[in-house]
Amino acid sequence: MKVIYTDSLVIGGGLAGLRVAIAAKQRGHDTIVLSLIPAKRSHSAAAQGGMQASLGASIKGVGDDEDVHFGDTVRGSDWGCDQDVARAFVNTAPKAIRQLTAWGVPWSRVQRGDRQVVINGKKVTITESDDAHGLINSRDFGGTKKWRTCYTSDGTGHTMLYAMDNKAIELNIPVHERKEAVALIHEEGVCKGAIVRDLITGKLTAYVAKATTIATGGYGRIYAISTNSVISEGIGTAIAMETGLAPLGNMEAVQFHPTAIVPVGILTTEGCRGDGGLLLDKDGYRFMPDYEPEKKELASRDVVSRRMIEHMRKGKGVPSRYGDHLWLDITLLDEKHIRKNLREVDEICHYFLGIDPVKDYIPVRPTQHYSMGGIKTNYKGESIGLKGLFSAGESACWDLHGFNRLGGNSVAETVVAGMLVGEYVADYCETTELKINTKTVEFFLEQERVKISDLLNRETGENPFKLKKEMQQIMMDKVGIFRNHDDLSKAVEELKVLNQKAKNIALRNRISSSNPELVEAIRVPKMIKLAQCVAYGALLRTESRGGHAREDFPQRDDKNWLKRTLAYWKDDNADIPEIDYEPLDIMKMELPPASRGYGDDKTTPHPDTEKREKEIEKLLKDHPGIDRIQTSELLNPVEVPERYQGKNERVGRGFK
Amino acid sequence: MSNEEKRTLTFEILRYNPQIKGDTPKMKKYEVVEAPGMTVFIVLNEIREEHDPSLQFDFVCRAGICGSCGMIINGEPKLACRTLTDTYPKGIITLLPLPVFELIGDLSVNTGKVMRQMSERVESWIHDKDAENVDLTRIEERMEPEVAEEIYELERCVECGLCLAACATKRMRDDFLGAVGFMRLARYAIDPRDKRSGKEFYDIIGDDDGVFGCMTLLGCEDYCPKDLPHQTQIAYLRRKMALGK
C-alpha cells in the first residue's frame, strides 16, 4: 500500500487550488497539489476578459466601491447568492488584485489624457485623469454599474495563472502532475485525503492529509458543446458527492455564455461587447436594444443568452449547416484595439473560423460556460456535510454567484476564495491532529482497485465514449437554456437508464497503465450522476431564477423558492440524488430581494422581504450619520481573516 | 462543399506505449472522412472514440490557449488543436510526438516536467524582498502603461515547447535552456518589479547552455504559435549579458 502524507492536499492546479496551496504553505504547512495536467495549462488560463475588483481608477470606474460591486453581484445572482460570502468577497477583491500585482501580473494600466472608446455603438472620447495614470485599468462588462473589470489585454486568466503558478514554484510547492483523484478517504464524517490514480503508470496511491481541498473547476463537459476545456468534467465535484455526505449545491444553476463561436463553442470574451461590440441578426439588425433598452448587449449573461434564443426563435437567426446563429460585430472597434486588446479573439477567429474580425462578423451562439453549482460549503469553504473537506473556485458552491455569475467574477472568485479559504485551511491544519486507522485507507484503496479490475476484466458491456455522448446530448436537448417539465422529466428518465448502463462498462483496451479508455470509464459514471443532479434539480425547481429558466414557470418565486438546492448521493444504487433545500434568510440580507431591472418584474415576493426592508429602514434611522462601511457592518457583519481586513484605498477618495 | 466529394484523409500516427513491456514504435494508418472546419483535435478524438481507444494524446483548452497539444504535423511542430485538416491538400497527414521531451505514449509527451525545471532554473518569479510586505489596503504601485504592455507581450508564452522541438541546439545539447527560458528571463528583466541585478541574470544564462549557446537558426521564431519575438529577445539578452548590464 503506497501512502503519501501531507498537511494540506489540494486537488486541482488552477487559480483557486494554487492560491489555497500558497496560503497553507506560507503558514508553514506541508502542501501538495494534484493536477491532471501541468498546472499552467489549467482552464483558468482561458479566462480572457478580466477580473472584477472595485478599484475605480479609470474615469468610467470613478464612484465604484465594494458596495456597488456587492449590489451588482447580488442582483446578478438573482438573489440566489449567499450575501455574507458576497460581502466578504467584494471587500477582499481589491486586496487580491493588489497582491497579484506584487506577484507579477502585468495588468493593463490607465493612460492619462483622452482616449477613444465605443459606447452604445458610438465612438466617444473619454479623458483619464493625471491622478489615475499608471494605476490598474478597467473595462465595461455585463451587469455592472461601473467599469470594474480589470484586465491584461484579453489574456487575463493566462497572466494571473502564470503569476500564481510561479509563486507556487517560488515557494517550492510540489505539483504532482498527471494524477487523478478518484475517491475521497473519510472516516466518521471527516475527510482524510484521497485515492489517486497515476495517469501514466495507472498505479493507485493514497494521499492522506489533514485538510483536503477540491478545486477542480466546473462540470461543463456534461454538455455536448461547452466553452470549457475538455478536462472540465466535474470529477472533483463528483468524488465529493460520492461520499454520500457532502451535498452539492444548486447544480441546476448552469450559465450559458452569449458569445461562443459556431460550431466549436470556443469562447469570445465578454470584453468584445464590453469594449463596444454589438449583436446583430440575419438582417444585420441590432436587436438587443429592443429587448433590453437600458443595458442592451451588456445585460447580465443569462438575460442576453435568453434574448438571443428568443430572437432566433422568431426566425431571425442566421442559418448555417450547424444550425442558426447570430453575429457578434466588433468591426466598429479600431483595428489596433482588436489586434492588441482582443488579441486572443483575433487569433481564434483566424485559426478556427478563417475570418478577420476587423472586417468580418463573428458567428456566435449561447453556449454552456459556467457551473454555478458545486460542492456546497460554508463561508470558510468547508463542506457542510464532510469535515476537513474544503472547496474553492468553480468546483465549489461557496455561493457567490447564486443562479447567475457576472462576467469577471469567476477569476475574481478563484483568487479571493483561494486567499480566504486558504487561511481557513491553514487554521484547520493548525488545530487538527492527523489520526487515521490504516484499515480505512486500505478499505478505500481496495474499493477503487476492485472497481478498476472489474472494468479491466469485463468481457462485454457498454462503450464509455458512447455513454458520454448520449449523456451530453440529453443535457443539450433537454436541460439547456430554456427548460420545461416534459423535457426535464424525459431527461431524468433517460439519465436513469444511462446510470444503470454505466455500471456495465467494458473496455476494448484492457490495460491498467496509461489508457484513455479506462480514464473515460472511470469518469463517465461520475459525470452521469452529476448530470442527473442538474436535470433532477431543474425539474423540481418550478420557478425561473437567473440561469435556470423554466418556460412553464417563467417567474421568480421568492415565496416558495428562495432556497438553495442540496443534492446528496447517499445510496450508491440509486439513480437519482436525494434532494433537500436550505432556505436563504431574508432577515439577514443586506440587500433584500427586489427586481433585477430586466423586463417586467413578476416576482412572487416573500413575506419577509417587506419585513426586512422596514427593519433596515429602522436600523439606519437608529444609527444616524454612519458611513457606508459602518452601514454594511451593521446590516451584514462578516468574518474575514485578520490579515485581509481593513478598508481599501482608492485614488481621489482615500479610504472612504 | 455540399456538391463536392468529401475527402478521405489518411493519418499516419506514431504508436508506442513505453508502459507495455516489449512494445516497439511503429507507424499506424487511420482513415477519416473530412468534415468542414475539421482540426487535428477533432480527428484524433474521432480515431480514439471510433477506431482505437488506446490512442494517447493531450488536449486541454482545444482553443490554442493552454499549450498542451504540440506535435509534429507533417514534419513541423504545431499546435494540433488549431491545425485545420484542409491545410493539407494531399490529405495525408503524419503525426509524431514532439522530440526533446520524455515520451508518455503515442503523441503524448511530458512537457510539464521540463517547463517546471525551466521555471526553477530561471527563477521565474518576481524577486523583491518587500513583495510579501506590501500593504494590500493601499493603492498599488504605478506602472507606465507601455511597460505593462511590453511585459504582457513577452508573457504570452504558453509553454507548449514547440520552440524546443524546433531547436537544433536543444536537440544536440540537453542542458540548453532554449527560447522558452530566454523569453521568460527577458520578461522578468524588463519588469521594474523584479529587483535582480544584471549580474544575477548573467549567472543564469551567461554561458553555452544559456544564451551564448544559441546557433541562431531561429526555429523558435518560425514555429512559435504566439508569434513571440524570439530573435529580438535572444539578441537583446546577448547584448545585455555581454555589456554586463
Coordinates of C-alpha atoms in Angstrom, one line a residue, chain A residues 21 68 84 119 134 145 177 188 274 320 327 342 371 389 418 516 535 538 551 565 628 633:
Chain A
A21 CA -1.9 25.8 -1.6
V68 CA -21.6 48.9 -5.9
D84 CA -22.2 37.0 3.6
I119 CA -20.2 53.1 -26.1
G134 CA -0.3 54.1 -14.2
K145 CA -22.9 49.7 -12.9
E177 CA 1.1 16.2 -12.4
E188 CA -16.6 9.2 10.9
G274 CA -17.7 45.5 -23.1
S320 CA -25.9 27.6 -41.3
W327 CA -23.4 37.8 -35.4
L342 CA -8.7 41.5 -28.2
S371 CA -21.2 25.9 -13.3
L389 CA -13.1 18.8 3.0
G418 CA -8.3 31.0 -2.6
P516 CA -7.6 6.9 -22.2
A535 CA -31.6 17.6 -14.5
A538 CA -34.0 21.6 -12.6
E551 CA -40.8 28.1 -19.8
T565 CA -31.0 23.0 -3.7
R628 CA -21.1 53.3 4.1
E633 CA -21.0 46.2 9.1

